Coordinates of C-alpha atoms and ligand atoms in Angstrom, one line a residue:
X37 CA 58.6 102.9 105.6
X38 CA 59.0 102.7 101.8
X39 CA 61.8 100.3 100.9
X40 CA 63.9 102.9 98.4
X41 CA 66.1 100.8 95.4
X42 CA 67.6 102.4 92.4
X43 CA 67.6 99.9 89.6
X44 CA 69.4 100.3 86.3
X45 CA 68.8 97.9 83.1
X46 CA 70.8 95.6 81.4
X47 CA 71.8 98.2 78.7
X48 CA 73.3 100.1 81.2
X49 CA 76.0 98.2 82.2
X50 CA 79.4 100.2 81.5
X51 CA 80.8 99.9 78.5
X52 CA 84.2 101.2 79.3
X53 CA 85.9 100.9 82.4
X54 CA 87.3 104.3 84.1
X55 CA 90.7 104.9 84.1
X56 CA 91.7 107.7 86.7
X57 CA 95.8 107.6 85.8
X58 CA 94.5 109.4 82.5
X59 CA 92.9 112.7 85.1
X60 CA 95.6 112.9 87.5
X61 CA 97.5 116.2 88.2
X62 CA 101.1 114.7 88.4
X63 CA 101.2 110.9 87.3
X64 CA 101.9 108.0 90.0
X65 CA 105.3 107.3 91.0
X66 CA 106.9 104.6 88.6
X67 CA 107.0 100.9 89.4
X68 CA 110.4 99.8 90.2
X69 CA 112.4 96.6 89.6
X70 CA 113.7 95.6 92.8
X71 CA 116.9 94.6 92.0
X72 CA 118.3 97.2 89.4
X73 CA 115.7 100.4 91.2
X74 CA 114.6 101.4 87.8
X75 CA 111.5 101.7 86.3
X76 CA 109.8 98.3 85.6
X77 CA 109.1 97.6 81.5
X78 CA 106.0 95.6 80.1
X79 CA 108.6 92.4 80.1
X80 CA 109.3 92.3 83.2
X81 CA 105.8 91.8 84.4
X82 CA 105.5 89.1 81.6
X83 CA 106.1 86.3 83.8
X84 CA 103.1 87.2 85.8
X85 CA 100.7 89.1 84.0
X86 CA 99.2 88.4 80.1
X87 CA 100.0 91.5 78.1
X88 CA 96.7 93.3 78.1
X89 CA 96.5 93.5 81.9
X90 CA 100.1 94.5 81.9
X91 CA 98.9 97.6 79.2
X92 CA 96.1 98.5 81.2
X93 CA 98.6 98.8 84.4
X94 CA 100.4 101.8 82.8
X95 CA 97.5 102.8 80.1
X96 CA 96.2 106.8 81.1
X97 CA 93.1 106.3 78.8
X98 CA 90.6 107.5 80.0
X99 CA 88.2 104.8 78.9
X100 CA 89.1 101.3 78.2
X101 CA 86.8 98.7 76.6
X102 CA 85.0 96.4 78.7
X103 CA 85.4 93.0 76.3
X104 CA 81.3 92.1 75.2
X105 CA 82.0 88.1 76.8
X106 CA 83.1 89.9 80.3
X107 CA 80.2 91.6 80.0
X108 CA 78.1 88.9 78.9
X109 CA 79.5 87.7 82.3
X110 CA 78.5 90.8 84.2
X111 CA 75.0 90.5 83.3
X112 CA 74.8 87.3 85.4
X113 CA 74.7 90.7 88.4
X114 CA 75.2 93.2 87.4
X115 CA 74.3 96.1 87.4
X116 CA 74.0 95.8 91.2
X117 CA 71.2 97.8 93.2
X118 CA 71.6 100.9 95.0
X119 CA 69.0 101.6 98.0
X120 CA 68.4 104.4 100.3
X121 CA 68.2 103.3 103.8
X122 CA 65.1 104.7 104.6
X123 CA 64.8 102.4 107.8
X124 CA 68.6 102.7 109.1
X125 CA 67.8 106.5 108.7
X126 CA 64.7 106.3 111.0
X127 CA 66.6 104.3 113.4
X128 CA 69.6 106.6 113.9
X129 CA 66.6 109.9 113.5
X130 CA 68.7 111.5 111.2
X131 CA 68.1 114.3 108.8
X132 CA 71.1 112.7 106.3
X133 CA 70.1 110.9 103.5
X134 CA 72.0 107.3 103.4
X135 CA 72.6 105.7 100.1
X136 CA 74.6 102.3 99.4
X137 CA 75.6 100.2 96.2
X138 CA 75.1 96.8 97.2
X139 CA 78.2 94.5 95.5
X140 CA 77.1 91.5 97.5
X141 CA 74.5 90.4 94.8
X142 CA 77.4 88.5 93.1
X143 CA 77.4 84.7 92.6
X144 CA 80.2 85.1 95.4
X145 CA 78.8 87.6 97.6
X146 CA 81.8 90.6 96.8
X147 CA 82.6 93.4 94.9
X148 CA 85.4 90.6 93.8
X149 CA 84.3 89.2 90.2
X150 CA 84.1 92.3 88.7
X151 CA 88.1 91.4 88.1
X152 CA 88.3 88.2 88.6
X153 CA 86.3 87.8 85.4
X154 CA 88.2 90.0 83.1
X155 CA 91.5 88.6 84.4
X156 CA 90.2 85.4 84.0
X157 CA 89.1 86.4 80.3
X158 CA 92.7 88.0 79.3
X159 CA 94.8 85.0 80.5
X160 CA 92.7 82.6 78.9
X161 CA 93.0 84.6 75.5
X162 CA 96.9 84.6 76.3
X163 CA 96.8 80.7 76.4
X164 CA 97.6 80.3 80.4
X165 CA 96.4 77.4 81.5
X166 CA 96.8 78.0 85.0
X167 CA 96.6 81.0 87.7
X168 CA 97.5 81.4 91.0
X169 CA 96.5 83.4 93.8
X170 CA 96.3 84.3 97.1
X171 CA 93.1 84.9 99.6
X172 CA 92.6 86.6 102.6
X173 CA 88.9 86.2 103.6
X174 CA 88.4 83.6 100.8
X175 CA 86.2 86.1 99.3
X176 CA 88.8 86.8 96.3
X177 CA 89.8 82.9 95.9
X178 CA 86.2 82.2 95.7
X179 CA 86.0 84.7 92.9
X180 CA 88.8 83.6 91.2
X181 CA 87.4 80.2 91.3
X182 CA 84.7 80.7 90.0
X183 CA 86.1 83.2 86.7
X184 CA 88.7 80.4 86.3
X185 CA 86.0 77.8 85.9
X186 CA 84.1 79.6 83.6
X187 CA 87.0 80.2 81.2
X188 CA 88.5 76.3 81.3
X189 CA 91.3 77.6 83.6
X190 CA 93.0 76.0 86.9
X191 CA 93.1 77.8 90.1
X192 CA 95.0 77.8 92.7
X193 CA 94.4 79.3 96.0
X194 CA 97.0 79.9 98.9
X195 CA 95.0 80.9 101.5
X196 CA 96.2 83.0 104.7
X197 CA 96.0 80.1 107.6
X198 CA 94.0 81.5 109.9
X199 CA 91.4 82.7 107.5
X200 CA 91.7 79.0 106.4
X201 CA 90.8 77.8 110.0
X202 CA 88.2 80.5 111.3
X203 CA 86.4 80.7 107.6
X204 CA 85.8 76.8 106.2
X205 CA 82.5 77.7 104.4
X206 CA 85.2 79.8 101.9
X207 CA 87.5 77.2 101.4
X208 CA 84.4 74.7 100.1
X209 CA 83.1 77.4 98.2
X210 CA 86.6 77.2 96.2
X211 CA 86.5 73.9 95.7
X212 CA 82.8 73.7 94.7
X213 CA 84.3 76.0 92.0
X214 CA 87.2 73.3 91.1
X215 CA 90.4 75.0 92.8
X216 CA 93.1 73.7 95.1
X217 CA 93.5 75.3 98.4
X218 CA 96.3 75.5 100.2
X219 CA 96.9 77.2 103.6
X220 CA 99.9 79.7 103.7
X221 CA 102.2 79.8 105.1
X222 CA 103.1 75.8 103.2
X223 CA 105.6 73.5 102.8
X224 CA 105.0 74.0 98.8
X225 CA 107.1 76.7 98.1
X226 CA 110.6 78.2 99.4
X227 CA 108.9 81.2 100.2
X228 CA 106.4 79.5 102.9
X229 CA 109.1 76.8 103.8
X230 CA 111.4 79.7 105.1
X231 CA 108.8 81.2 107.2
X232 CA 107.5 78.2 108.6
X233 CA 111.2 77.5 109.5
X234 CA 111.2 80.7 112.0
X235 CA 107.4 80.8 112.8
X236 CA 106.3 77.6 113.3
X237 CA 102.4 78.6 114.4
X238 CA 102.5 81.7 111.6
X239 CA 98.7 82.7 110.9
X240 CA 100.1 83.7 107.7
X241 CA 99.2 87.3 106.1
X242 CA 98.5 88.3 102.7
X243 CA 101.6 89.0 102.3
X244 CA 103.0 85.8 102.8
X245 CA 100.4 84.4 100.9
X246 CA 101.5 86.4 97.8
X247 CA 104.7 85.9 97.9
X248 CA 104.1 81.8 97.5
X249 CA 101.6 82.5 94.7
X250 CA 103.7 84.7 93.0
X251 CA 107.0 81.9 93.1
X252 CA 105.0 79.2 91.5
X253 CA 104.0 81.6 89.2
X254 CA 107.2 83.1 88.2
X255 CA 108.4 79.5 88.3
X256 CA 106.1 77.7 85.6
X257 CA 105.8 78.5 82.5
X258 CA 101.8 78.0 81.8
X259 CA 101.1 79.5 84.8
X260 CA 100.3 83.5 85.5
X261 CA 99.6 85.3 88.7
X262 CA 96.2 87.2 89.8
X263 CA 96.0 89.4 92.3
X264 CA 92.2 90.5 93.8
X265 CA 93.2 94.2 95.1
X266 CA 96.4 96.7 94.6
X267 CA 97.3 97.0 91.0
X268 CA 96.2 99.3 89.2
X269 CA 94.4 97.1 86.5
X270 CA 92.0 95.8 89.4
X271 CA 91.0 99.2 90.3
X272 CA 90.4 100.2 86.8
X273 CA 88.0 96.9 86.4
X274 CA 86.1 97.9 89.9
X275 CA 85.7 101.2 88.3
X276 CA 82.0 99.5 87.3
X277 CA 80.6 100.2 90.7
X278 CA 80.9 104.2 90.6
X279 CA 80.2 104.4 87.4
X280 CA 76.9 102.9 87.7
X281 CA 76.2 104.6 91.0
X282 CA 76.6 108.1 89.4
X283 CA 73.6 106.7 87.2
X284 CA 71.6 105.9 90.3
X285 CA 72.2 109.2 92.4
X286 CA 70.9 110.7 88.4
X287 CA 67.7 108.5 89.3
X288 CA 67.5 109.6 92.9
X289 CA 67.9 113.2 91.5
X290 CA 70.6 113.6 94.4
X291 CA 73.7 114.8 94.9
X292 CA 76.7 113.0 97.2
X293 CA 78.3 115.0 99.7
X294 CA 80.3 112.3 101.8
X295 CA 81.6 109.0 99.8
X296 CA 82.9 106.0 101.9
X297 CA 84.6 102.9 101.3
X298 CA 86.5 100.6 103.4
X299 CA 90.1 99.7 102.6
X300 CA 92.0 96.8 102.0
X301 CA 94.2 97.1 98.9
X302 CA 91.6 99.7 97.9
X303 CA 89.9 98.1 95.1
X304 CA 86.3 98.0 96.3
X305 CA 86.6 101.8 97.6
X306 CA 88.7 103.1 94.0
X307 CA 85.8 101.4 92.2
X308 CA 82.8 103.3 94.0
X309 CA 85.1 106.1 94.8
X310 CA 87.7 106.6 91.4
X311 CA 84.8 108.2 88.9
X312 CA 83.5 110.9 91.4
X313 CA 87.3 111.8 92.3
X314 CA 87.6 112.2 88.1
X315 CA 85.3 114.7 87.7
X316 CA 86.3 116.6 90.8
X317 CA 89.7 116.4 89.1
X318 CA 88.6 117.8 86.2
X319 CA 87.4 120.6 87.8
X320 CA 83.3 119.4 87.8
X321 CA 82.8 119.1 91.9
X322 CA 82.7 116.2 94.0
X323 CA 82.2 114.8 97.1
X324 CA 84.4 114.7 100.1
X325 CA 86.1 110.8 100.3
X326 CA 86.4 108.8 102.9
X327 CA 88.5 105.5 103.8
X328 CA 88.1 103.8 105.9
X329 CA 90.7 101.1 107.8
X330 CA 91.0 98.7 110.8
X331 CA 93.1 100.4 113.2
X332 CA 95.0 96.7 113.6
X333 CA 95.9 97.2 110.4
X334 CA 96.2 101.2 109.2
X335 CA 98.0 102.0 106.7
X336 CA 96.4 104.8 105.3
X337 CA 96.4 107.0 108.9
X338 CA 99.5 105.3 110.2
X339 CA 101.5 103.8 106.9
X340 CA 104.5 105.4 105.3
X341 CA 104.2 106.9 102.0
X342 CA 107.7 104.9 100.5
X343 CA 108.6 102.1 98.2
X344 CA 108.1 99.1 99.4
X345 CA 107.6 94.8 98.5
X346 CA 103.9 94.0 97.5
X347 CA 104.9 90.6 99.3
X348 CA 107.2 89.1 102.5
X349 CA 109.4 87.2 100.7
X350 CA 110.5 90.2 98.4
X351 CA 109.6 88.7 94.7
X352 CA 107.1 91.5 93.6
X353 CA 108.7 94.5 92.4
X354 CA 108.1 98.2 94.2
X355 CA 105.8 100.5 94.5
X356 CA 105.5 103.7 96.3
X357 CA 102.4 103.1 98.2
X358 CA 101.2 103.7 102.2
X359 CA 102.3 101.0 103.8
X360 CA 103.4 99.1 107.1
X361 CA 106.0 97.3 106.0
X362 CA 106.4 94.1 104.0
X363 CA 107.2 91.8 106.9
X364 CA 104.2 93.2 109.5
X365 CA 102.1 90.3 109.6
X366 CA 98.5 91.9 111.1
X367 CA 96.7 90.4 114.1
X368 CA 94.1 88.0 113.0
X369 CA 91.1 90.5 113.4
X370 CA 87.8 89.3 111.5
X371 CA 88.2 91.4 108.8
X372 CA 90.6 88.9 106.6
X373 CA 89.8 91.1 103.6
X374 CA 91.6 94.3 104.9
X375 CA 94.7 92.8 106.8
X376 CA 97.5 94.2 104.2
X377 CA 100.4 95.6 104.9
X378 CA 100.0 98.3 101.5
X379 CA 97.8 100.4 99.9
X380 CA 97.3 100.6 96.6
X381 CA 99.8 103.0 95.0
X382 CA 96.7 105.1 93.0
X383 CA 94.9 105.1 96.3
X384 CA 98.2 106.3 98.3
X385 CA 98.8 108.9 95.9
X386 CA 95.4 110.6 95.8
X387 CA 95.5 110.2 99.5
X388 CA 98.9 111.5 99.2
X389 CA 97.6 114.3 96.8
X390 CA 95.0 115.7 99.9
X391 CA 91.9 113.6 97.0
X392 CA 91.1 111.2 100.2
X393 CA 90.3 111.4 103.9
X394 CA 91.1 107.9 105.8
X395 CA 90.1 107.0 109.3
X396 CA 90.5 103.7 111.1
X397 CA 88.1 101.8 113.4
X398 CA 88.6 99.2 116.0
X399 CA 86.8 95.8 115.4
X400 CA 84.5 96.1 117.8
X401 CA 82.4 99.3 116.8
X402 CA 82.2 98.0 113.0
X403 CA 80.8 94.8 114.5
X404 CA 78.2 96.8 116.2
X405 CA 77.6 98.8 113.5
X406 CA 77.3 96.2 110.9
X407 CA 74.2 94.7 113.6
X408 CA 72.4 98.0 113.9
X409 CA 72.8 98.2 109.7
X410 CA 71.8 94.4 109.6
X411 CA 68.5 95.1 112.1
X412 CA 67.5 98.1 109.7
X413 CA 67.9 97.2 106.5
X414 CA 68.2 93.0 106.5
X415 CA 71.8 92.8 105.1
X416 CA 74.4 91.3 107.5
X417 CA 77.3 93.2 106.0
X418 CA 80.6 91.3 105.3
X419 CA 83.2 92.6 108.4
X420 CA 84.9 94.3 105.9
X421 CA 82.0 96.4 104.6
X422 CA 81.2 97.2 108.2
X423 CA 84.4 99.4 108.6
X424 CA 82.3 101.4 106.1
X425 CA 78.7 100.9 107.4
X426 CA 80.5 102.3 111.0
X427 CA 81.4 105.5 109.1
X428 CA 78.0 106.2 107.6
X429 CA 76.4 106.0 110.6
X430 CA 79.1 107.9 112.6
X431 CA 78.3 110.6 109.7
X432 CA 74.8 110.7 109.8
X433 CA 74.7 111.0 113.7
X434 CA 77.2 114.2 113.2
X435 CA 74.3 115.7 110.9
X436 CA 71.6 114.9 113.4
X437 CA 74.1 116.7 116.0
X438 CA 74.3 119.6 113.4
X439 CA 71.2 119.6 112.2
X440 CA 72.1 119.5 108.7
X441 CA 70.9 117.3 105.9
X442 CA 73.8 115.6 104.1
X443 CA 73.7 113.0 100.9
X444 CA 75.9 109.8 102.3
X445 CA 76.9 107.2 99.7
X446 CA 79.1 103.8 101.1
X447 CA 79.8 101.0 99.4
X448 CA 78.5 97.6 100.2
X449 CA 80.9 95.8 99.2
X450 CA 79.5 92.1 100.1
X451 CA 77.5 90.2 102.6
X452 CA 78.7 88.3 105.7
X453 CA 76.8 85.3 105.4
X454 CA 79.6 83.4 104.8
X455 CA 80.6 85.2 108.1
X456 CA 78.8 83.9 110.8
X457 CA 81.1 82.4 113.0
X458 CA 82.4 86.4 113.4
X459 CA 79.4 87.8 114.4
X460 CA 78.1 84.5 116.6
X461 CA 81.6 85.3 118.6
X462 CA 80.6 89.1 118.5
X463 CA 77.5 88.4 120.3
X464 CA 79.0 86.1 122.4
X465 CA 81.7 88.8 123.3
X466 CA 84.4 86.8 122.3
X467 CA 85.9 89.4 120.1
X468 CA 88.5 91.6 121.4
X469 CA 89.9 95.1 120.0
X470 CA 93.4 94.7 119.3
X471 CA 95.9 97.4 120.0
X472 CA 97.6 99.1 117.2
X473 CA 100.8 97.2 116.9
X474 CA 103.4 100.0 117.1
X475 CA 106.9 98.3 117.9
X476 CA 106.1 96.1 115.2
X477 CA 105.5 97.9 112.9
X478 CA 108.1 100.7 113.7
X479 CA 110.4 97.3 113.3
X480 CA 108.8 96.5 110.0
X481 CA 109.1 100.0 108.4
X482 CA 112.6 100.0 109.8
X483 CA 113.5 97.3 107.1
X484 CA 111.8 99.1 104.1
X485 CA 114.0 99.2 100.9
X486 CA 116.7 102.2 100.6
X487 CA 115.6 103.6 96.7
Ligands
LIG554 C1 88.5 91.7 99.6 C2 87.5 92.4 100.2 C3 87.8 93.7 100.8 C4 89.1 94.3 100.8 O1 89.7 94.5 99.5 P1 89.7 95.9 98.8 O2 90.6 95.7 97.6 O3 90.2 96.9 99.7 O4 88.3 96.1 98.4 C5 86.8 94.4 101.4 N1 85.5 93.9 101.4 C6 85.2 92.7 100.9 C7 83.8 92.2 101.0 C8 86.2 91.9 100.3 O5 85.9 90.7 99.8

């Protein structure tokens, strides 16, 4: 079987990022200052963000300039392959044609630098001398780390506890890079003290994590904030992967008829996903969309659409997003990455908008699809990217049912070999599936903000 791989030149790297506020039918619901409920201004972000980011959060360009050293940068991967699985096709004995953009090329192994680098760039020309963060998975630390050292910047990394414990190889990886990890929940900041007061053993969530980044942040002067997923300036950096994967289905002279991404925040999926949705927004066709969730963790299917804290300890400001609430902390399922409480508010709109299908997996089938994937095509996918692996194949064995051929696209959005301690307990059948946590998070949702 012919190995299939689409591969673009160096010249071909985007020159503009896509911007999908400027092609929306009705714009996003404002951000809102959680004290006062009014929309939030440019200066009210300045503690956190340097002022081009801050721009590009509310820009509706429709293209913005990619700066020539961030894609000096780029060219260190980019632009990343896209294959046909030729061999994962055979395997299943399917008449769908199964296409992925592989992000896991990446000094890091993620979809992750293609931010992390321009946020590193824009607070370095802003003077900060310091950023900090938090990190699920370790996957965006890592990538963080690693922009921050190339642009003479320290990083520091408050990373969710039991990610901290289960993935160590993550945590060296940061340091390698020159960053101080933490674990989070910590006795650093007020916000992880006072959950450590009540929860003692907390495994910590993203959320909590954030919320101790953000304080020390807010609290220094030379120090900014970067968040990995969410915002709307991160999607409109990821925007890199569609864009060149419309180039590649132009090479493979095919069209895409089912587009799937897994969710965390939604950056990896609005990158692959946001330029197709554009043009099917402006009226040119498209594919149908797919997210896809953990079911420990869904708040796309089972979220509400409301304002709500980005964080636990209530410092971000609002946003109407899908989300479980700002205090659910999520079970401490493999998939670090996609253990937030929100969506991202462009993602939850479209969604919201009838733009996006979501559906949720338990852990278990993405761990067995991510083997089958692995045994075809040689990738062991990152657990996150195997919520997304599960729903090409569960796609491509509907058009064998069907007998129709269909064009599947998913994004790859990093490798697992950073991993292995998941998948070694996955064979070993320690993993369990964990149930959907509904008293907690009808108790969580209970205590969203009244707006
Ligand atoms: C961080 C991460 C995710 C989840 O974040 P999104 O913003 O939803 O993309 C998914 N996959 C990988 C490999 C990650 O590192």
């Amino acid at each position: 079987m012919d190995t299939i791989k689409y591969l673009l030149q160096e010249q071909d790297i985007p020159k503009y990022w896509y911007n999908i506020q400027s092609d929306l039918p009705e714009p996003a619901a404002p951000v809102l200052h959680p004290g006062t409920k009014q929309p939030v201004g440019p200066d009210d972000l300045a503690p956190l963000f340097p002022m081009e980011l801050i721009m590009q959060e509310v820009s509706t360009e429709r293209e913005i300039e990619i700066p020539e050293p961030v894609r000096d940068i780029y060219r260190q991967w980019r632009p990343t392959p896209m294959y046909r699985a030729r061999r994962l096709e055979q395997m299943l004995d399917t008449p769908a044609r199964i296409y992925y953009k592989y992000e896991g090329i990446s000094p890091v192994g993620s979809h992750k630098p293609n931010t992390a680098v321009p946020q590193a760039f824009y607070n370095k020309q802003a003077g900060v001398k310091r950023l900090t963060t938090e990190t699920g998975a370790g996957q965006w630390g890592s990538s963080l780390a690693m922009a921050c050292s190339f642009f003479g910047i320290e990083c520091e990394v408050y990373m969710v506890r039991v990610s901290y414990d289960q993935k160590p190889y993550r945590r060296g990886l940061m340091e390698a890079y020159g960053a101080s990890v933490t674990a989070s929940p910590s006795n650093k900041t007020n916000a992880g003290r006072s959950i450590l007061a009540e929860h003692p053993d907390s495994t910590g969530s993203l959320g909590i994590a954030i919320s101790e980044a953000v304080e020390l942040a807010a609290t220094s002067d030379d120090t900014k904030y970067a968040l990995g997923s969410v915002l709307n300036h991160v999607l409109l950096h990821q925007s890199v992967i569609g864009l060149e994967s419309m180039r590649q289905m132009e090479m493979a002279d095919d069209g895409v008829d089912i587009l799937i991404g897994c969710t965390g925040g939604g950056s990896n999926f609005a990158g692959i996903a946001f330029p197709f949705i554009g043009k099917k927004l402006r009226g040119e066709g498209g594919p149908r969309v797919i997210a896809v969730e953990p079911s420990a963790c869904p708040s796309l299917t089972k979220g509400k659409f409301a304002y709500d804290f980005g964080d636990t300890a209530h410092l971000t400001p609002l946003t109407k997003m899908h989300t479980l609430g700002s205090t659910f902390v999520p079970p401490g399922f493999h998939a670090g990455g996609l253990r937030y409480h929100g969506m991202a508010p462009l993602v939850s709109h479209l969604h919201d908008i009838g733009e996006i299908d979501a559906i949720s997996y338990n852990q278990l089938q993405t761990f067995r699809a991510g083997l089958q994937f692995a045994q075809a095509e040689g990738i062991l996918p990152a657990p996150e990217a195997n919520h997304a692996v599960a729903a090409a194949i569960e796609e491509a064995e509907k058009c064998r049912e069907e007998g129709v051929s269909k064009s599947i696209l998913f994004n790859l959005c990093g490798h697992g070999n950073f991993d292995m301690q998941a998948y070694i307990d996955y064979q070993a059948g320690k993993l369990v599936d964990y149930e959907y946590a509904e008293e907690e998070i009808a108790m969580a949702l209970a205590g969203l903000p009244v707006v």
